[in-house]
Short mmCIF file of C-alpha atoms in Angstrom, two decimals:
data_model
loop_
_atom_site.label_atom_id
_atom_site.label_comp_id
_atom_site.label_asym_id
_atom_site.label_seq_id
_atom_site.Cartn_x
_atom_site.Cartn_y
_atom_site.Cartn_z
CA MET A 251 -22.95 -24.36 23.35
CA ALA A 252 -23.78 -25.94 20.16
CA LEU A 253 -20.12 -26.02 18.03
CA ASP A 254 -19.04 -27.86 14.79
CA LEU A 255 -15.93 -28.49 15.93
CA ILE A 256 -13.56 -28.51 19.33
CA ILE A 257 -10.28 -28.56 18.57
CA ARG A 258 -8.89 -29.46 22.62
CA ASN A 259 -6.10 -28.95 24.72
CA ALA A 260 -4.51 -26.43 21.90
CA ARG A 261 -1.14 -24.95 22.86
CA LEU A 262 -1.08 -21.32 21.10
CA ALA A 263 2.12 -19.50 20.02
CA GLY A 264 3.54 -16.94 22.83
CA ALA A 265 2.23 -19.43 25.52
CA ARG A 266 4.73 -20.33 28.47
CA PRO A 267 5.41 -23.75 29.74
CA ASP A 268 3.39 -23.52 32.44
CA GLN A 269 0.44 -21.93 30.89
CA PRO A 270 -2.01 -24.72 30.66
CA THR A 271 -3.69 -25.56 27.22
CA VAL A 272 -7.01 -24.04 25.63
CA ASP A 273 -9.64 -25.29 23.36
CA ILE A 274 -11.28 -23.83 20.32
CA GLY A 275 -14.39 -23.81 19.66
CA VAL A 276 -15.67 -23.34 16.15
CA ARG A 277 -18.83 -22.63 14.15
CA ASP A 278 -19.79 -22.02 10.86
CA GLY A 279 -16.11 -22.43 9.99
CA ILE A 280 -15.17 -19.18 12.50
CA ILE A 281 -13.55 -19.63 15.63
CA VAL A 282 -16.50 -18.41 18.66
CA ALA A 283 -14.98 -19.85 21.65
CA LEU A 284 -10.86 -19.45 22.75
CA GLU A 285 -11.06 -20.71 26.24
CA PRO A 286 -10.28 -23.65 28.68
CA LYS A 287 -12.21 -27.14 28.84
CA ILE A 288 -15.41 -25.72 26.47
CA ALA A 289 -18.49 -27.78 27.54
CA ALA A 290 -19.96 -28.87 24.81
CA ASP A 291 -20.25 -32.85 23.25
CA SER A 292 -19.20 -31.78 19.89
CA PRO A 293 -16.94 -33.03 17.20
CA GLN A 294 -13.39 -33.04 18.74
CA HIS A 295 -9.68 -33.00 17.79
CA ASP A 296 -7.22 -33.82 20.69
CA ALA A 297 -4.38 -31.46 20.27
CA GLY A 298 -2.83 -33.05 22.58
CA GLY A 299 -0.82 -30.14 23.96
CA LYS A 300 0.76 -29.24 20.76
CA LEU A 301 1.29 -26.41 19.13
CA VAL A 302 -2.05 -24.93 17.06
CA SER A 303 -1.06 -22.50 14.53
CA PRO A 304 -2.91 -20.35 11.24
CA GLY A 305 -2.74 -22.52 8.79
CA LEU A 306 0.85 -21.65 6.52
CA VAL A 307 0.67 -19.23 3.72
CA GLU A 308 2.43 -19.50 0.41
CA SER A 309 3.10 -15.66 -0.57
CA HIS A 310 5.16 -16.14 -3.58
CA PHE A 311 4.54 -19.54 -5.54
CA HIS A 312 4.36 -20.61 -9.41
CA LEU A 313 1.85 -23.72 -10.04
CA ASP A 314 1.57 -23.60 -13.38
CA LYS A 315 5.26 -24.13 -13.67
CA ALA A 316 5.97 -27.01 -11.42
CA MET A 317 6.81 -30.22 -12.03
CA ILE A 318 8.51 -30.28 -15.30
CA ILE A 319 11.96 -30.40 -14.79
CA ASP A 320 12.16 -34.34 -16.45
CA ARG A 321 10.80 -32.96 -19.66
CA VAL A 322 13.40 -29.81 -20.12
CA PRO A 323 16.69 -29.62 -21.64
CA LEU A 324 19.62 -30.83 -19.13
CA GLN A 325 21.47 -28.08 -17.44
CA PRO A 326 25.15 -27.71 -19.51
CA HIS A 327 27.14 -26.66 -16.71
CA ARG A 328 26.96 -25.13 -13.35
CA MET A 329 28.51 -21.68 -14.20
CA VAL A 330 24.95 -21.31 -16.88
CA ARG A 331 22.08 -19.39 -16.16
CA ASP A 332 19.89 -20.67 -18.97
CA HIS A 333 16.85 -21.36 -16.55
CA MET A 334 14.48 -19.34 -18.31
CA GLU A 335 15.45 -20.37 -21.76
CA ARG A 336 15.26 -24.15 -21.17
CA THR A 337 12.04 -23.09 -19.24
CA ALA A 338 10.73 -21.47 -22.68
CA SER A 339 11.79 -24.11 -24.76
CA ILE A 340 8.81 -26.32 -23.67
CA LYS A 341 6.00 -24.06 -22.89
CA HIS A 342 4.44 -24.58 -26.67
CA THR A 343 3.77 -28.15 -24.86
CA PHE A 344 1.56 -27.18 -22.07
CA THR A 345 -2.43 -27.97 -22.27
CA PRO A 346 -4.51 -27.19 -19.97
CA GLU A 347 -5.01 -30.47 -18.79
CA ASP A 348 -1.36 -30.97 -18.37
CA ILE A 349 -1.00 -27.61 -16.38
CA TYR A 350 -4.01 -28.60 -14.31
CA ALA A 351 -2.70 -32.00 -13.43
CA ARG A 352 0.58 -30.82 -12.54
CA ALA A 353 -0.83 -27.63 -10.54
CA GLN A 354 -3.00 -29.94 -8.67
CA ALA A 355 -0.77 -32.57 -7.58
CA THR A 356 1.45 -29.85 -6.22
CA LEU A 357 -1.18 -28.35 -4.59
CA GLU A 358 -1.78 -30.80 -2.75
CA GLN A 359 1.27 -31.88 -1.51
CA CYS A 360 1.30 -28.19 -0.07
CA LEU A 361 -2.09 -28.90 1.81
CA LEU A 362 -0.53 -31.91 3.26
CA HIS A 363 2.23 -29.91 4.85
CA GLY A 364 -0.01 -27.22 6.13
CA VAL A 365 -0.81 -24.43 3.58
CA THR A 366 -3.84 -23.06 3.79
CA HIS A 367 -3.45 -19.63 1.67
CA MET A 368 -1.43 -18.93 -1.54
CA ARG A 369 -0.62 -16.27 -3.93
CA THR A 370 0.84 -18.17 -7.11
CA GLN A 371 2.32 -16.20 -9.79
CA VAL A 372 0.62 -16.90 -13.27
CA GLU A 373 2.48 -16.48 -16.81
CA VAL A 374 0.17 -15.25 -19.66
CA ASP A 375 3.10 -14.75 -22.14
CA PRO A 376 2.23 -14.89 -25.90
CA ASN A 377 4.12 -18.26 -26.05
CA VAL A 378 1.47 -19.64 -23.42
CA GLY A 379 -1.46 -17.49 -23.71
CA LEU A 380 -4.27 -17.59 -20.78
CA LEU A 381 -3.84 -21.40 -20.83
CA GLY A 382 -2.20 -21.02 -17.11
CA PHE A 383 -4.99 -18.37 -15.80
CA GLU A 384 -7.72 -20.47 -16.96
CA ALA A 385 -6.30 -24.00 -15.46
CA ILE A 386 -5.44 -22.30 -12.13
CA ASP A 387 -8.65 -20.29 -11.97
CA GLN A 388 -10.44 -23.75 -12.56
CA LEU A 389 -8.17 -25.18 -9.74
CA ARG A 390 -8.66 -22.04 -7.33
CA LYS A 391 -12.69 -23.01 -7.68
CA ASP A 392 -12.20 -27.27 -7.44
CA TYR A 393 -9.76 -26.70 -4.26
CA ALA A 394 -11.95 -23.60 -2.48
CA TRP A 395 -12.97 -26.28 0.16
CA ALA A 396 -9.14 -26.88 1.29
CA ILE A 397 -7.61 -23.36 0.11
CA ASP A 398 -7.64 -20.31 -0.53
CA LEU A 399 -5.57 -19.64 -3.89
CA GLN A 400 -4.83 -16.07 -5.13
CA PRO A 401 -3.33 -15.67 -8.87
CA CYS A 402 -1.37 -12.86 -9.64
CA VAL A 403 -0.86 -12.69 -13.43
CA PHE A 404 1.83 -11.44 -14.96
CA LEU A 405 4.75 -11.49 -18.07
CA GLN A 406 7.90 -13.51 -17.28
CA GLU A 407 9.67 -13.26 -20.44
CA GLY A 408 9.32 -9.28 -21.36
CA TRP A 409 6.51 -6.62 -21.87
CA THR A 410 7.90 -3.96 -23.86
CA ASP A 411 6.99 -4.49 -27.80
CA VAL A 412 6.51 -7.80 -27.11
CA PRO A 413 3.11 -8.27 -29.60
CA GLY A 414 0.21 -9.75 -27.31
CA ALA A 415 1.63 -9.45 -24.39
CA ASP A 416 -0.30 -6.40 -22.94
CA GLU A 417 -3.54 -7.51 -23.93
CA ASN A 418 -3.02 -10.97 -22.56
CA LEU A 419 -2.89 -9.60 -19.12
CA VAL A 420 -5.49 -7.30 -19.80
CA SER A 421 -7.82 -9.64 -20.52
CA CYS A 422 -7.45 -11.48 -17.50
CA LEU A 423 -7.67 -8.69 -15.51
CA LYS A 424 -11.24 -8.31 -16.86
CA ARG A 425 -11.43 -11.63 -16.15
CA GLY A 426 -10.99 -10.92 -12.34
CA ALA A 427 -7.18 -11.71 -11.16
CA PRO A 428 -6.82 -9.56 -8.15
CA VAL A 429 -3.67 -9.44 -8.42
CA VAL A 430 -1.04 -7.78 -11.18
CA GLY A 431 2.59 -8.63 -11.49
CA GLY A 432 5.84 -8.17 -13.64
CA GLY A 433 8.92 -10.09 -13.96
CA ILE A 434 11.48 -7.08 -14.48
CA ARG A 435 14.49 -8.39 -15.11
CA TYR A 436 13.99 -9.56 -18.11
CA ASP A 437 12.36 -6.68 -19.71
CA LYS A 438 14.39 -4.65 -21.69
CA ASP A 439 13.04 -1.18 -20.30
CA GLY A 440 12.07 -2.38 -16.66
CA PRO A 441 11.00 0.71 -15.30
CA ALA A 442 8.38 1.19 -18.28
CA GLN A 443 7.17 -2.12 -16.66
CA ILE A 444 6.60 -1.13 -13.67
CA ARG A 445 4.79 2.28 -14.40
CA ARG A 446 2.48 -0.05 -16.63
CA VAL A 447 1.80 -2.20 -13.54
CA PHE A 448 0.75 0.49 -11.08
CA GLU A 449 -1.11 1.97 -13.67
CA LEU A 450 -3.37 -1.09 -14.12
CA ALA A 451 -3.69 -1.56 -10.31
CA GLN A 452 -5.19 1.57 -10.23
CA GLU A 453 -7.44 0.97 -12.63
CA TYR A 454 -8.63 -2.13 -11.51
CA ASP A 455 -8.35 -1.53 -8.00
CA ILE A 456 -6.07 -4.89 -7.38
CA ASP A 457 -3.29 -5.63 -5.62
CA VAL A 458 0.62 -5.48 -7.17
CA ASP A 459 3.19 -8.38 -7.04
CA PHE A 460 6.77 -7.86 -8.79
CA HIS A 461 9.91 -10.29 -9.33
CA LEU A 462 12.29 -7.47 -8.31
CA ASP A 463 16.25 -6.93 -7.57
CA GLY A 464 17.00 -10.73 -8.40
CA GLY A 465 20.74 -10.93 -9.00
CA TYR A 466 23.59 -9.02 -7.17
CA GLU A 467 24.37 -5.83 -9.42
CA VAL A 468 23.55 -3.54 -6.24
CA LYS A 469 24.21 0.20 -7.88
CA ALA A 470 21.04 -1.04 -10.32
CA LEU A 471 18.24 -1.33 -8.17
CA ASP A 472 14.56 -1.30 -8.83
CA TYR A 473 12.80 -1.37 -5.68
CA PRO A 474 13.20 2.98 -4.85
CA GLN A 475 10.86 3.28 -8.14
CA VAL A 476 8.34 0.84 -6.77
CA CYS A 477 8.32 2.94 -3.27
CA GLU A 478 7.91 5.97 -5.19
CA ILE A 479 4.85 5.04 -7.00
CA THR A 480 3.58 3.54 -3.94
CA ASP A 481 3.86 6.75 -2.07
CA ARG A 482 2.39 8.73 -4.66
CA ILE A 483 -0.55 6.47 -5.44
CA LYS A 484 -1.08 5.65 -1.78
CA TRP A 485 -0.99 2.06 -2.80
CA GLN A 486 0.87 1.15 0.79
CA GLY A 487 0.33 -2.32 2.15
CA ARG A 488 -0.98 -3.54 -1.40
CA VAL A 489 2.81 -4.28 -2.99
CA ALA A 490 4.60 -6.51 -2.99
CA PHE A 491 7.74 -8.53 -4.21
CA GLY A 492 9.62 -11.30 -4.71
CA HIS A 493 13.47 -12.35 -4.65
CA GLY A 494 15.67 -9.01 -3.28
CA SER A 495 18.78 -11.26 -4.05
CA LYS A 496 20.63 -7.93 -4.35
CA PHE A 497 20.42 -6.80 -0.86
CA SER A 498 22.24 -9.82 0.19
CA CYS A 499 25.34 -8.58 -1.44
CA MET A 500 24.67 -5.20 0.66
CA PRO A 501 26.25 -4.18 3.96
CA VAL A 502 24.37 -4.51 6.70
CA LYS A 503 23.77 -0.92 6.75
CA GLU A 504 22.49 -0.23 4.02
CA GLN A 505 20.09 -3.81 4.06
CA ALA A 506 19.20 -1.83 7.03
CA ALA A 507 18.06 1.18 4.90
CA VAL A 508 16.26 -1.05 2.53
CA GLY A 509 14.20 -2.58 5.47
CA LYS A 510 13.47 1.19 6.58
CA ARG A 511 12.72 2.18 3.19
CA LEU A 512 10.32 -0.75 2.82
CA GLY A 513 8.67 -0.66 5.91
CA GLN A 514 7.68 3.60 5.47
CA SER A 515 5.87 2.52 1.85
CA GLY A 516 3.97 -0.03 3.17
CA VAL A 517 5.86 -2.55 0.36
CA SER A 518 6.62 -6.33 1.38
CA LEU A 519 9.18 -8.74 0.22
CA ALA A 520 8.76 -12.82 -0.28
CA VAL A 521 12.07 -13.96 0.14
CA LEU A 522 12.39 -17.06 -2.11
CA PRO A 523 15.51 -19.14 -0.38
CA ALA A 524 15.59 -22.39 -2.47
CA THR A 525 15.41 -20.59 -6.15
CA ASP A 526 17.67 -17.67 -4.88
CA LEU A 527 20.16 -20.13 -3.35
CA PHE A 528 20.69 -22.13 -6.28
CA ASN A 529 20.61 -19.01 -8.84
CA ALA A 530 23.08 -17.20 -7.33
CA GLY A 531 26.55 -16.85 -7.90
CA ARG A 532 26.98 -18.53 -11.43
CA HIS A 533 29.35 -16.34 -12.69
CA MET A 534 31.42 -17.40 -9.69
CA GLU A 535 33.75 -20.47 -9.96
CA HIS A 536 34.88 -20.68 -6.40
CA THR A 537 33.35 -19.09 -2.91
CA VAL A 538 29.84 -18.74 -4.08
CA MET A 539 27.44 -16.25 -3.06
CA ARG A 540 24.68 -17.61 -1.24
CA GLY A 541 22.22 -14.56 -3.09
CA VAL A 542 19.48 -15.17 -0.18
CA THR A 543 18.59 -11.97 1.61
CA ASP A 544 18.65 -11.86 5.55
CA ALA A 545 14.83 -10.81 6.06
CA ASN A 546 15.22 -10.58 9.68
CA THR A 547 17.78 -7.76 9.72
CA LEU A 548 14.97 -6.07 7.02
CA ILE A 549 12.11 -6.66 9.52
CA GLU A 550 13.94 -5.00 12.13
CA GLN A 551 13.67 -2.05 10.25
CA GLY A 552 10.41 -1.98 10.19
CA ALA A 553 9.52 -4.01 6.53
CA ASN A 554 7.39 -6.71 6.53
CA CYS A 555 8.99 -9.77 4.87
CA THR A 556 7.80 -13.29 4.30
CA ILE A 557 9.36 -16.55 2.99
CA SER A 558 7.99 -18.67 0.36
CA THR A 559 8.82 -21.91 -1.92
CA ASN A 560 8.43 -19.96 -5.08
CA ASN A 561 9.39 -23.22 -7.52
CA VAL A 562 9.15 -27.25 -7.15
CA LEU A 563 10.72 -29.10 -9.66
CA ASN A 564 11.57 -26.78 -12.17
CA PRO A 565 15.01 -25.52 -14.05
CA PHE A 566 14.90 -22.56 -11.60
CA THR A 567 14.51 -24.88 -8.95
CA PRO A 568 14.95 -28.63 -9.30
CA TYR A 569 13.88 -29.80 -6.23
CA GLY A 570 11.14 -29.68 -3.48
CA ASP A 571 8.38 -31.53 -1.41
CA CYS A 572 6.14 -28.72 -1.03
CA SER A 573 6.93 -27.89 2.69
CA LEU A 574 6.76 -25.14 3.82
CA THR A 575 9.00 -25.44 7.17
CA ARG A 576 11.46 -27.15 4.93
CA ILE A 577 11.81 -23.89 3.32
CA ALA A 578 11.71 -21.95 6.46
CA ASN A 579 14.27 -23.97 7.86
CA LEU A 580 16.68 -23.57 4.70
CA TYR A 581 16.15 -19.56 4.93
CA ALA A 582 17.76 -19.86 8.61
CA ASN A 583 20.60 -21.94 7.83
CA VAL A 584 21.37 -19.66 4.69
CA VAL A 585 21.37 -16.54 6.56
CA GLN A 586 22.34 -17.75 9.93
CA ARG A 587 19.97 -16.97 12.40
CA ASP A 588 18.97 -19.60 15.32
CA GLY A 589 17.40 -19.34 18.50
CA PRO A 590 13.59 -18.96 19.86
CA HIS A 591 13.75 -15.22 18.66
CA ASP A 592 14.97 -15.39 15.27
CA LEU A 593 13.19 -19.08 14.51
CA GLY A 594 10.12 -17.09 15.86
CA VAL A 595 10.28 -14.81 13.24
CA CYS A 596 10.94 -17.14 10.45
CA PHE A 597 7.51 -18.79 11.76
CA GLU A 598 6.15 -15.34 11.32
CA MET A 599 7.34 -15.24 7.67
CA ILE A 600 5.37 -17.95 6.76
CA THR A 601 2.10 -17.30 8.60
CA SER A 602 1.07 -13.83 10.12
CA ARG A 603 3.43 -11.86 7.88
CA ALA A 604 2.27 -13.48 4.98
CA ALA A 605 -1.01 -13.10 5.66
CA LYS A 606 -0.12 -9.42 5.93
CA LEU A 607 1.38 -9.43 2.68
CA MET A 608 -2.04 -10.99 0.96
CA ARG A 609 -4.23 -8.79 3.06
CA ILE A 610 -6.00 -11.40 4.47
CA ALA A 611 -8.56 -9.83 7.33
CA ASP A 612 -9.65 -13.23 9.20
CA TYR A 613 -6.54 -14.74 9.83
CA GLY A 614 -5.06 -16.07 13.06
CA VAL A 615 -6.51 -18.22 15.87
CA ALA A 616 -8.96 -15.31 17.52
CA VAL A 617 -12.39 -15.52 18.03
CA GLY A 618 -14.05 -14.36 14.74
CA LYS A 619 -10.96 -15.23 12.53
CA ALA A 620 -11.29 -18.30 10.03
CA ALA A 621 -11.03 -21.57 11.58
CA ASP A 622 -7.36 -22.33 9.48
CA LEU A 623 -5.67 -24.19 11.77
CA VAL A 624 -2.81 -26.20 11.85
CA VAL A 625 -1.73 -29.07 14.62
CA TRP A 626 2.10 -29.39 15.07
CA ASP A 627 4.08 -32.11 16.93
CA GLU A 628 5.86 -29.34 18.68
CA THR A 629 5.28 -26.86 21.16
CA ARG A 630 6.89 -23.73 19.90
CA PRO A 631 7.13 -22.23 16.45
CA SER A 632 10.75 -22.08 16.96
CA ASP A 633 11.03 -25.90 16.80
CA VAL A 634 8.92 -26.12 14.15
CA ILE A 635 11.28 -24.51 12.23
CA ALA A 636 14.29 -26.24 13.90
CA LYS A 637 13.02 -29.55 13.39
CA CYS A 638 11.38 -28.89 9.38
CA ALA A 639 8.09 -30.02 11.43
CA LEU A 640 5.45 -32.02 9.63
CA PRO A 641 1.68 -31.23 10.58
CA LEU A 642 -0.37 -33.63 12.51
CA ALA A 643 -3.38 -32.50 11.26
CA GLY A 644 -5.16 -29.03 9.39
CA PHE A 645 -9.06 -27.61 9.15
CA LYS A 646 -10.24 -25.12 6.64
CA ARG A 647 -13.10 -23.21 8.00
CA GLY A 648 -13.34 -26.18 10.95
CA ARG A 649 -13.41 -28.84 8.49
CA ARG A 650 -10.53 -31.55 9.14
CA ILE A 651 -8.55 -31.27 5.79
CA PHE A 652 -6.25 -33.89 6.36
CA THR A 653 -4.21 -36.48 9.38
CA ARG A 654 -1.04 -37.33 9.86
CA GLU A 655 0.36 -40.45 11.57
CA PHE A 656 4.15 -41.13 11.86
CA PRO A 657 6.43 -44.24 11.56
CA THR A 658 7.06 -45.74 14.55
CA LEU A 659 10.05 -48.07 15.51
CA GLN A 660 8.88 -52.28 15.71
CA ARG A 661 11.25 -52.76 18.36
CA PRO A 662 11.77 -56.60 19.09
CA SER A 663 9.78 -58.33 21.49
#
């Protein structure tokens, strides 16, 4: 059997401890064999009995405004929520070279943490124009060897009655942007923006990804309108939104109803724990709410949910090392989930469930799927989350992207 790569002694998710490991045979970037002890003289990587999973999927990210925390004004007080204003205050300084360099550095760190697919939100507000879209589109082409990068164009700071806003977004769609989104919270007519996003989605036959239902006022919710339109135009499976932190402020029975409705309409939710935890409860002096929705509860009712990083080193989230397993671990801590089952679901939210949100058809460790693979220094998905595990090696379509060596103690002789 002629193969381009064999990953030997791989342990797959769901395998029992007493089950033998398998070899993964790759040809032309595709998994063509999955069986014990493949007989072939081909380039090899020995997984050593460790877990091999599909690559991680960042389902909601902001590459264009990453790594700007050292350039924005300092926050004057903890109880001030001025992240939008501080970010907007420096957008006039953005250049194509600047956006590309920051996004490139961020993307490379994501690659080293096992990410092989990403949906990145790209702002095209008039104060930045198309600079971000053009820089990210160039980055997408330059790094196609390592990652599938899917831009979602949207207006962060408002759409209704903003001169040039609609034109900017439509220009990106005409140039091939595959996803359209919206920042509903910052528009003076959020329902109108939702309707316009769906109009464009239909016109250009593309997917939808909103920023939706952030905050804590549970009497004002936008997701029902999104579900209603999704059902009416039959866009099920093609609609997602990020945040949903209002759901964390509901009783569990009401959260379950949200999960059921999302599941029925085929609308996915990306929970963004680092950002929502940092921003939640700024109106509260003490006993501050967490603001992170328990996606496991929604999943139990049929919804598809994911976990994603969202921001890295900017006013919305002034932290980050691009480790998606760390973000998933943070989520599990905040919503108080543990054990093999619940943490296994957390791992699904950064792999198969995120791939479902992005409609990645050739995803998974199975014959006929793309050889986008990660080797972990653990044997179970739940342990990857519990220990914020780092990957040992990563492959994109069978091509080695990185390997990692861990430090070792130098014991006295």
